[in-house]
PDB file of C-alpha atoms and ligand atoms in Angstrom:
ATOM      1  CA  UNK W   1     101.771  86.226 112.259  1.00 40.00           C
ATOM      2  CA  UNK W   2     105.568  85.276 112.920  1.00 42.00           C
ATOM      3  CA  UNK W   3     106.981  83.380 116.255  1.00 44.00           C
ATOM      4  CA  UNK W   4     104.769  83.281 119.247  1.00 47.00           C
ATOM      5  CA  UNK W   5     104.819  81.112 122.583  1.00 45.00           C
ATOM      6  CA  UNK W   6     102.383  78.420 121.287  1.00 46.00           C
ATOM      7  CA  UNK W   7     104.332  77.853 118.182  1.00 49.00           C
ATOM      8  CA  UNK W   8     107.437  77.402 119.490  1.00 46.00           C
ATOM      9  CA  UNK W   9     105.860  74.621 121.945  1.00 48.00           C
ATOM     10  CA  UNK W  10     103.990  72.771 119.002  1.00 53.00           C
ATOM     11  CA  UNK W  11     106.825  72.616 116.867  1.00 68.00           C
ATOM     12  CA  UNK W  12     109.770  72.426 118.814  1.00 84.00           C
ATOM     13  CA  UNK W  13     112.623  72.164 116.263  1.00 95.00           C
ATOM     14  CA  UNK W  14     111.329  74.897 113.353  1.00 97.00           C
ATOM     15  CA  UNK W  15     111.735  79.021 113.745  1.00 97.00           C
ATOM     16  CA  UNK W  16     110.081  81.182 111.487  1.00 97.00           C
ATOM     17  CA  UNK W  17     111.968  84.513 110.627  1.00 97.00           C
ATOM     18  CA  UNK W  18     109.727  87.239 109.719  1.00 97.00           C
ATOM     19  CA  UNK W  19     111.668  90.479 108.699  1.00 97.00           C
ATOM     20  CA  UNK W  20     110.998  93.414 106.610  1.00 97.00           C
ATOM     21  CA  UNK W  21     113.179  93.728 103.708  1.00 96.00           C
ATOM     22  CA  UNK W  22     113.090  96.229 100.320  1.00 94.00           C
ATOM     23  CA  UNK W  23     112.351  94.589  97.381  1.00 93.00           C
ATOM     24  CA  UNK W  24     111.751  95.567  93.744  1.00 88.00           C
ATOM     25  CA  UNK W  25     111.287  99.452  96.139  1.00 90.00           C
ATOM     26  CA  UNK W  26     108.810  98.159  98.451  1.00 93.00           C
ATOM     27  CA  UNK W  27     108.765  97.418 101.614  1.00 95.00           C
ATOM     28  CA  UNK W  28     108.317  93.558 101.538  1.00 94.00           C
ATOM     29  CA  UNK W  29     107.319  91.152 105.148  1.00 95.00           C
ATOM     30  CA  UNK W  30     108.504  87.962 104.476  1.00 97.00           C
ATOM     31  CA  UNK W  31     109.139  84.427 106.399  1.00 98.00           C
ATOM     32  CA  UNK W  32     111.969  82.491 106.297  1.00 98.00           C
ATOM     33  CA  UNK W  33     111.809  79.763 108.440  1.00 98.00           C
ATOM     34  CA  UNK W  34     114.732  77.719 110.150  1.00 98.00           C
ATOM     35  CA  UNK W  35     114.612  73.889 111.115  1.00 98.00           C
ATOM     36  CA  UNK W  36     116.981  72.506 113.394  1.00 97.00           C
ATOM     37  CA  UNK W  37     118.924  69.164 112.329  1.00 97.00           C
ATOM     38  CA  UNK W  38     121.566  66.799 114.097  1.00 96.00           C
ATOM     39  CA  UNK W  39     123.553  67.746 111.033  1.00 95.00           C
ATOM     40  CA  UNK W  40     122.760  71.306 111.233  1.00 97.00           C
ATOM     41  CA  UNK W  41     120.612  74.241 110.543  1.00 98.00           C
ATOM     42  CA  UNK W  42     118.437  74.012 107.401  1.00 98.00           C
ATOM     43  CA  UNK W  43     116.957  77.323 106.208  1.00 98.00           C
ATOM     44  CA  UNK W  44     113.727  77.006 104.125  1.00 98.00           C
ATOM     45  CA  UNK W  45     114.011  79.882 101.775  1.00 98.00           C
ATOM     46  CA  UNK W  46     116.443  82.777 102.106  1.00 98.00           C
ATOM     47  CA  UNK W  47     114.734  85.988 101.039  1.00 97.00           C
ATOM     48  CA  UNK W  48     115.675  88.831  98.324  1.00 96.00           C
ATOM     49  CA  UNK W  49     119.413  90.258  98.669  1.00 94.00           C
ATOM     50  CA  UNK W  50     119.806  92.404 101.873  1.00 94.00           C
ATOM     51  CA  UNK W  51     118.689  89.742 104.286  1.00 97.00           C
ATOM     52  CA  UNK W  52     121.843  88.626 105.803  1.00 98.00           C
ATOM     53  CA  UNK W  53     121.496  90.756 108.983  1.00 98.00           C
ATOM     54  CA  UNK W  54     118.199  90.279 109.332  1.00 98.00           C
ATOM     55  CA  UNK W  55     119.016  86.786 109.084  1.00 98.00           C
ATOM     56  CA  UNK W  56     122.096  86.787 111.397  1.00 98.00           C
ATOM     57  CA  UNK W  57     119.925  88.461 114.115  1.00 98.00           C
ATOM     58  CA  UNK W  58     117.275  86.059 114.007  1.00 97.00           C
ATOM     59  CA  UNK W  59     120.182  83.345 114.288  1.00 97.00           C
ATOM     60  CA  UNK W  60     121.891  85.134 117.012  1.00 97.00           C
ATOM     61  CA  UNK W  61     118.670  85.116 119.536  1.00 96.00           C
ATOM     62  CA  UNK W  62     117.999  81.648 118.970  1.00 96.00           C
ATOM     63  CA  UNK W  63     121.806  80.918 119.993  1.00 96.00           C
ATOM     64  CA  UNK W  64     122.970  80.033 116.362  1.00 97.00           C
ATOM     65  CA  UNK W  65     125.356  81.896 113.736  1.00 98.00           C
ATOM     66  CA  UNK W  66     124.981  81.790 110.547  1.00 98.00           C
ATOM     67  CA  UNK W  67     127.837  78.884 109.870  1.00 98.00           C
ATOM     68  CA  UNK W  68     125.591  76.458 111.939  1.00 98.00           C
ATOM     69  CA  UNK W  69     123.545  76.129 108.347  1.00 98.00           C
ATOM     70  CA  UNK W  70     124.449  73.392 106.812  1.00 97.00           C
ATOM     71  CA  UNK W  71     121.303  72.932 104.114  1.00 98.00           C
ATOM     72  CA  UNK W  72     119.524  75.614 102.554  1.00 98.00           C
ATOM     73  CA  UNK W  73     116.255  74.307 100.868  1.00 98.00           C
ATOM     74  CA  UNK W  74     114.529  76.416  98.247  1.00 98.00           C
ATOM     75  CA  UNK W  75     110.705  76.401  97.590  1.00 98.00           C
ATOM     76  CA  UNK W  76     111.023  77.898  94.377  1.00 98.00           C
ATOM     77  CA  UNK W  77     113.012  80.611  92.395  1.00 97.00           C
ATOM     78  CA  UNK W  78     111.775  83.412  92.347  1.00 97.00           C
ATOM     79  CA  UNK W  79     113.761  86.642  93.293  1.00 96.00           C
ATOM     80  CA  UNK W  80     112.187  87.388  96.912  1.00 96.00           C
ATOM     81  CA  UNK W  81     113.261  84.052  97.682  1.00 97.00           C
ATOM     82  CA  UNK W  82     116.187  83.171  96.116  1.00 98.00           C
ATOM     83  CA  UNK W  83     117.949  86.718  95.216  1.00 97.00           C
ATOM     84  CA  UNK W  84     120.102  86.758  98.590  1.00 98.00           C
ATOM     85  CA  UNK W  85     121.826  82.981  98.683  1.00 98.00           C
ATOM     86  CA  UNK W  86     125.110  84.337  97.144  1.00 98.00           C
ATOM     87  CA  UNK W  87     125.282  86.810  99.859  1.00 98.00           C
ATOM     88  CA  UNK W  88     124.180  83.539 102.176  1.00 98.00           C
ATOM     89  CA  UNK W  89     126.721  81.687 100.931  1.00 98.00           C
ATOM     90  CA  UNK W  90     129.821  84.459 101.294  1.00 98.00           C
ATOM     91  CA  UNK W  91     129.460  83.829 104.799  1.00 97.00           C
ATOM     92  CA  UNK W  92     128.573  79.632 105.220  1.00 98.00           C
ATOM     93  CA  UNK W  93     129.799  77.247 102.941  1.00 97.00           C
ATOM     94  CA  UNK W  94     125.905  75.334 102.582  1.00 98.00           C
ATOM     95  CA  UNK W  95     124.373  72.510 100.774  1.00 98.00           C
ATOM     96  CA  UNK W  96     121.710  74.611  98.309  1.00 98.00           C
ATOM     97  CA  UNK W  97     118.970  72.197  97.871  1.00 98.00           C
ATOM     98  CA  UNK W  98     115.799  72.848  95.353  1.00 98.00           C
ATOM     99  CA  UNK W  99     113.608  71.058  92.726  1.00 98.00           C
ATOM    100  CA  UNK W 100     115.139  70.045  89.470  1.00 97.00           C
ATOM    101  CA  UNK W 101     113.154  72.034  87.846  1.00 98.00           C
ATOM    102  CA  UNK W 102     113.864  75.482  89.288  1.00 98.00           C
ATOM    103  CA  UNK W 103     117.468  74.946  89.515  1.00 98.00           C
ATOM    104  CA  UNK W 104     118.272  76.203  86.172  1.00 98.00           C
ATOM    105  CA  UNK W 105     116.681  79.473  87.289  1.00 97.00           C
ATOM    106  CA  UNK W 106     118.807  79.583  90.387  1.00 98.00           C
ATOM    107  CA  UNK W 107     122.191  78.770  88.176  1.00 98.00           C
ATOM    108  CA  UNK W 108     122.028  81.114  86.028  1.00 96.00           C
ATOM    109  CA  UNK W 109     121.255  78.943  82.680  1.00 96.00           C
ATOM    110  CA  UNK W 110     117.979  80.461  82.603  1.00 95.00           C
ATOM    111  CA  UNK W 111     116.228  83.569  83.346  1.00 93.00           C
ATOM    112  CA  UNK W 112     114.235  84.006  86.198  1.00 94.00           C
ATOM    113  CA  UNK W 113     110.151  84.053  85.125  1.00 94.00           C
ATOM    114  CA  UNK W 114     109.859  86.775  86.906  1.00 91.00           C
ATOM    115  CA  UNK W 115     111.136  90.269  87.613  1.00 81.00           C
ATOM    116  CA  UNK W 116     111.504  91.303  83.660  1.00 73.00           C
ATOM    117  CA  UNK W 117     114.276  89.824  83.264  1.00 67.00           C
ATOM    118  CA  UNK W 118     116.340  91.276  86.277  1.00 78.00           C
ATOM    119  CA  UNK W 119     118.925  88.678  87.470  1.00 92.00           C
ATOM    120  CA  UNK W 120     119.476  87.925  91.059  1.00 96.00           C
ATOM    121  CA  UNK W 121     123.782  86.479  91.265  1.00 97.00           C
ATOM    122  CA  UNK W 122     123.398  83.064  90.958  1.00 97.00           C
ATOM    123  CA  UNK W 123     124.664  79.931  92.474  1.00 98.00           C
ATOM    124  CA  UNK W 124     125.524  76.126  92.151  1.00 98.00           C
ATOM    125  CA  UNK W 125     122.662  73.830  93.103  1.00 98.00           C
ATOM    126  CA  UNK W 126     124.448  70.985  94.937  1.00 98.00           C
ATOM    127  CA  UNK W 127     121.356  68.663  95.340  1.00 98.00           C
ATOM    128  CA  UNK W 128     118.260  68.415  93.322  1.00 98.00           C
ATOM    129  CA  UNK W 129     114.893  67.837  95.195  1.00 98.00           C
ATOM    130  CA  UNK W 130     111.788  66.161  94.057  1.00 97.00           C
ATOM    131  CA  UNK W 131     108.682  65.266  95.801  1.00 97.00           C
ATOM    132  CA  UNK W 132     108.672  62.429  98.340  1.00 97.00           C
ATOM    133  CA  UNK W 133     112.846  63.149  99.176  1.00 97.00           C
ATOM    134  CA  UNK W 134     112.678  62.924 103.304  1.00 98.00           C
ATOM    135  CA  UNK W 135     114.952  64.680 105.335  1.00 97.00           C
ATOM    136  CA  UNK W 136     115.776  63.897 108.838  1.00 97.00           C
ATOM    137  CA  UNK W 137     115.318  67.211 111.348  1.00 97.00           C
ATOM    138  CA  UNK W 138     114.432  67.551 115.375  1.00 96.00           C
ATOM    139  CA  UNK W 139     111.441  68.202 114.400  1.00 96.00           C
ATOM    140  CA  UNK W 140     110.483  64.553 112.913  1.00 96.00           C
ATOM    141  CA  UNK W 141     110.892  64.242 108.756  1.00 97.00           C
ATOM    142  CA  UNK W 142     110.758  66.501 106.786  1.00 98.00           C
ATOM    143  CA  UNK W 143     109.143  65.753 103.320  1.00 98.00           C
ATOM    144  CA  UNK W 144     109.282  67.415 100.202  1.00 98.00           C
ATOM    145  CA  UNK W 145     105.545  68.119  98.129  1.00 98.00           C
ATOM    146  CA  UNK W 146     105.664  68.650  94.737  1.00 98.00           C
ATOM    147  CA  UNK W 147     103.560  72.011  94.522  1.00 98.00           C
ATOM    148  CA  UNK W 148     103.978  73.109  90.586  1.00 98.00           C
ATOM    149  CA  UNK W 149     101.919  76.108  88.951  1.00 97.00           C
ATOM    150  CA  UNK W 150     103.335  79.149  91.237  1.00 97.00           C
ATOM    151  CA  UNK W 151     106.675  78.305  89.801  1.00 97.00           C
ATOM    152  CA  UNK W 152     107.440  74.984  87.718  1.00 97.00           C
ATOM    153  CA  UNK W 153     109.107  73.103  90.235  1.00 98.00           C
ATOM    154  CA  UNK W 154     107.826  74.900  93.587  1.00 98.00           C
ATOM    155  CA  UNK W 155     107.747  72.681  96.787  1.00 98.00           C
ATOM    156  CA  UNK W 156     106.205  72.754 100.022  1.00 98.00           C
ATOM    157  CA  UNK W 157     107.768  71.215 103.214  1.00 98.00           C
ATOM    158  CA  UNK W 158     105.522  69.102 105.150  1.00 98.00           C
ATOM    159  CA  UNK W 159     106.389  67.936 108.508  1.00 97.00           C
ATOM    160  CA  UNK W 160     103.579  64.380 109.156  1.00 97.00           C
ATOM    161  CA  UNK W 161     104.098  64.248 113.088  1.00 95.00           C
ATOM    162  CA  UNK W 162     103.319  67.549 113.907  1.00 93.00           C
ATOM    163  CA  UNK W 163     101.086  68.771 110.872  1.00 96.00           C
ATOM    164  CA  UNK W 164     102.877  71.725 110.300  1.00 97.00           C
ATOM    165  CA  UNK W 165     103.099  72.451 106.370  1.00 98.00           C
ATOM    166  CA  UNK W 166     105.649  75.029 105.050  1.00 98.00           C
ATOM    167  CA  UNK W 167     104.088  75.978 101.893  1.00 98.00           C
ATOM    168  CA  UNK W 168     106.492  78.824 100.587  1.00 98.00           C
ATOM    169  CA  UNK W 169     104.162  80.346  98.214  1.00 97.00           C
ATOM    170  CA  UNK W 170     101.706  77.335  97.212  1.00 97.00           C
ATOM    171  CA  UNK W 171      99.572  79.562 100.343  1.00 97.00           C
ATOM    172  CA  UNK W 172      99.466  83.062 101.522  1.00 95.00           C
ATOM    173  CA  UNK W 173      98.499  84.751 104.577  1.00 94.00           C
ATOM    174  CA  UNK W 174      98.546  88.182 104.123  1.00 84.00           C
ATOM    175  CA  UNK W 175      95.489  89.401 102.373  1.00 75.00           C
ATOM    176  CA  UNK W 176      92.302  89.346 104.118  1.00 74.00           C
ATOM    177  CA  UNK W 177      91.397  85.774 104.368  1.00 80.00           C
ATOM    178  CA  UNK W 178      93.767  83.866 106.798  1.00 85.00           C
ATOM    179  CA  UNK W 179      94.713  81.765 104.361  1.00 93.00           C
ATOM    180  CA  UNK W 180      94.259  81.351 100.391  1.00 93.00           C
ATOM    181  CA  UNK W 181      95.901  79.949  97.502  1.00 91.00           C
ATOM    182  CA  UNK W 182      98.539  81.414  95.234  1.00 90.00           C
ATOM    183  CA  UNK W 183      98.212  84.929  94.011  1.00 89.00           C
ATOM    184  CA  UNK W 184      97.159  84.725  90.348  1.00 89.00           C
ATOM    185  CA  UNK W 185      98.927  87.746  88.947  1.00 90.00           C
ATOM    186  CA  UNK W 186     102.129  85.986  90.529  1.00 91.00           C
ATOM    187  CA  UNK W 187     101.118  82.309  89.621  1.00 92.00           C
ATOM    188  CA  UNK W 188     101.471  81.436  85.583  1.00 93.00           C
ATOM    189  CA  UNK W 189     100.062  78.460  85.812  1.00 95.00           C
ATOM    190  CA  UNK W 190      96.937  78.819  88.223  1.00 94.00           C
ATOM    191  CA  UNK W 191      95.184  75.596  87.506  1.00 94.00           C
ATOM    192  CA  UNK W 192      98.463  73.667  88.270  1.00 96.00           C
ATOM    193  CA  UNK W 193      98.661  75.595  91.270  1.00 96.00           C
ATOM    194  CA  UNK W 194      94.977  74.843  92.960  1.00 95.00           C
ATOM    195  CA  UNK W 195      95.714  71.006  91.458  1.00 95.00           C
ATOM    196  CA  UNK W 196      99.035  71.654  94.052  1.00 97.00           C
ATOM    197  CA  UNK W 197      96.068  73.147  96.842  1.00 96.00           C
ATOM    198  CA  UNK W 198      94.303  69.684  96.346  1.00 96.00           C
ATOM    199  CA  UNK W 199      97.259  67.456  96.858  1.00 97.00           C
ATOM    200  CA  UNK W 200      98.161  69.380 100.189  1.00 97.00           C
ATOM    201  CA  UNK W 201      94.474  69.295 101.089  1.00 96.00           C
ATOM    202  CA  UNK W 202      95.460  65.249 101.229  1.00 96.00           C
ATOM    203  CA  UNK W 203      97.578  65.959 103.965  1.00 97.00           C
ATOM    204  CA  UNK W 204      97.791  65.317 107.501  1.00 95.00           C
ATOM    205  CA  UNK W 205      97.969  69.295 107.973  1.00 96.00           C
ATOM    206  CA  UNK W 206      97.286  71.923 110.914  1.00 95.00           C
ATOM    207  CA  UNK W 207      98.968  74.622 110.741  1.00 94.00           C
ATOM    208  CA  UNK W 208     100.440  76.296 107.855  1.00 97.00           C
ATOM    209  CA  UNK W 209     103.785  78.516 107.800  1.00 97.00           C
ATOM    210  CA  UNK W 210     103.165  80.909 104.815  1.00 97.00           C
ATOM    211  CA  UNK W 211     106.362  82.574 102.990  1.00 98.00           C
ATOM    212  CA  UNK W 212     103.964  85.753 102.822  1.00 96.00           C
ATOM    213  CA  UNK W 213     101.919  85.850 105.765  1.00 95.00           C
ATOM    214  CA  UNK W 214     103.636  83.392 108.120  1.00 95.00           C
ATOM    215  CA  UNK W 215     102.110  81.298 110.968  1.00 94.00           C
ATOM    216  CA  UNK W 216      98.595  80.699 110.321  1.00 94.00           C
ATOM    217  CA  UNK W 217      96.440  77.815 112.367  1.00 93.00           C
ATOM    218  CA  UNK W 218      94.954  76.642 109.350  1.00 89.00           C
ATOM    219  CA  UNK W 219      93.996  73.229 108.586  1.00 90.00           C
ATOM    220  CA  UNK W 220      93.645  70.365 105.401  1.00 91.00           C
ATOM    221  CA  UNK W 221      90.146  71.296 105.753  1.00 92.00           C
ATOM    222  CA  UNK W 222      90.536  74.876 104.588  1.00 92.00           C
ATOM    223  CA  UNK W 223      92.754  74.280 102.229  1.00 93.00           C
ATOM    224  CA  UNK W 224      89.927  71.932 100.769  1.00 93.00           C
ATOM    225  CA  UNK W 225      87.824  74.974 101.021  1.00 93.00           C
ATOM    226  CA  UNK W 226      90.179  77.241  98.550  1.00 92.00           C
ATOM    227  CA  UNK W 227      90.942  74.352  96.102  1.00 89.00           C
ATOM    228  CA  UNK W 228      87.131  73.867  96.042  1.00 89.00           C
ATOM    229  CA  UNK W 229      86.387  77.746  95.840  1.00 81.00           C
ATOM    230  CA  UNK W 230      88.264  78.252  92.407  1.00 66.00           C
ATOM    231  CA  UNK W 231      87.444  74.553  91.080  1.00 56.00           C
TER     232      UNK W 231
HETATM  233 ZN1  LIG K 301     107.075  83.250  94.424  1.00 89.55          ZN
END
């Protein structure tokens, strides 16, 4: 789990964060994970509220601040994602990127699925994503997957030249398999979401950063394992 040596050498260009943050009064690991631009920093996800230290550290040892981001790209609404941009965004003037379909969740004009109703401060989406949108980063393009039934417009980022996939929650790590699909008592719509498995599983893909979990060496060939498993 998290940064090591041989990560940093594969895919020169992307950081993953891991940091331990409260959420909904648990302790909650979660991963973050920075990609370095001409343009900028972009930040794939930024975590419940309370992670702008965390955040700011991680920044800080890689030589950046927290006004080099210039893009923040959401996989998804949910709170332990999305709950801490407005306290982002009182200290960098981004670009907050996500799918059409979750921004409503992220403005404001619609409750979040999750978390009974408890709303996280919302904020403007300035740019709305949808699958196949490419965006230019030091670490070669950086494509946007359509990965809908964890949340209605969740996305994975999926980088072709080095393999790496950033599947925010379409994947986790942290249970006892290395990798598996989406938890089902978090995932509405669970046959959308091992549909989402299969279209990854078409991917050039090996390794995987998971939102919960983090860095896993995991290839397209498990991933054809767990879509097959529930099937
Ligand atoms: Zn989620």
């Amino acid at each position: 789990m998290g940064t090591d040596q041989s990560n940093e050498e594969r895919d020169a260009g992307v950081h993953t964060l891991p940091m331990t943050v409260e959420f909904a009064g648990r302790e909650l690991t979660i991963t973050p994970t920075l990609v370095e631009s001409e343009r900028g920093l972009v930040l794939i996800d930024v975590g419940p509220e309370g992670t702008v230290d965390p955040l700011r550290t991680h920044l800080r040892s890689l030589g950046y601040a927290l006004e080099d981001i210039w893009l923040v790209v959401l996989t998804h609404h949910d709170a332990d994602h999305a709950g801490g941009v407005a306290a982002l965004l009182e200290h960098v003037d981004a670009v907050v990127a996500t799918h059409r379909e979750e921004a409503p969740y992220v403005t404001g004009d619609r409750d979040p699925l999750k978390g009974d109703g408890n709303r996280y401060p919302p904020v403007d989406v300035d740019l709305e994503l949808t699958g196949g949108v490419r965006i230019p980063t030091l670490a070669g393009p950086m494509d946007v997957v359509d990965t809908p039934g964890h949340a209605p417009g969740h996305i994975s980022l999926h980088f072709p030249e080095d393999g790496l996939l950033l599947a925010g929650d379409a994947l986790v790590a942290d249970g006892n398999d290395p990798l598996s699909g989406p938890k089902p008592e978090f995932t509405p719509d669970m046959d959308r979401a091992l549909e989402s498995v299969s279209t990854l599983a078409d991917l050039e893909i090996e390794h995987v950063v998971c939102f919960h979990g983090g860095y896993v060496d995991r290839s397209s060939e498990r991933l054809r394992e767990i879509a097959a498993d529930r099937a």
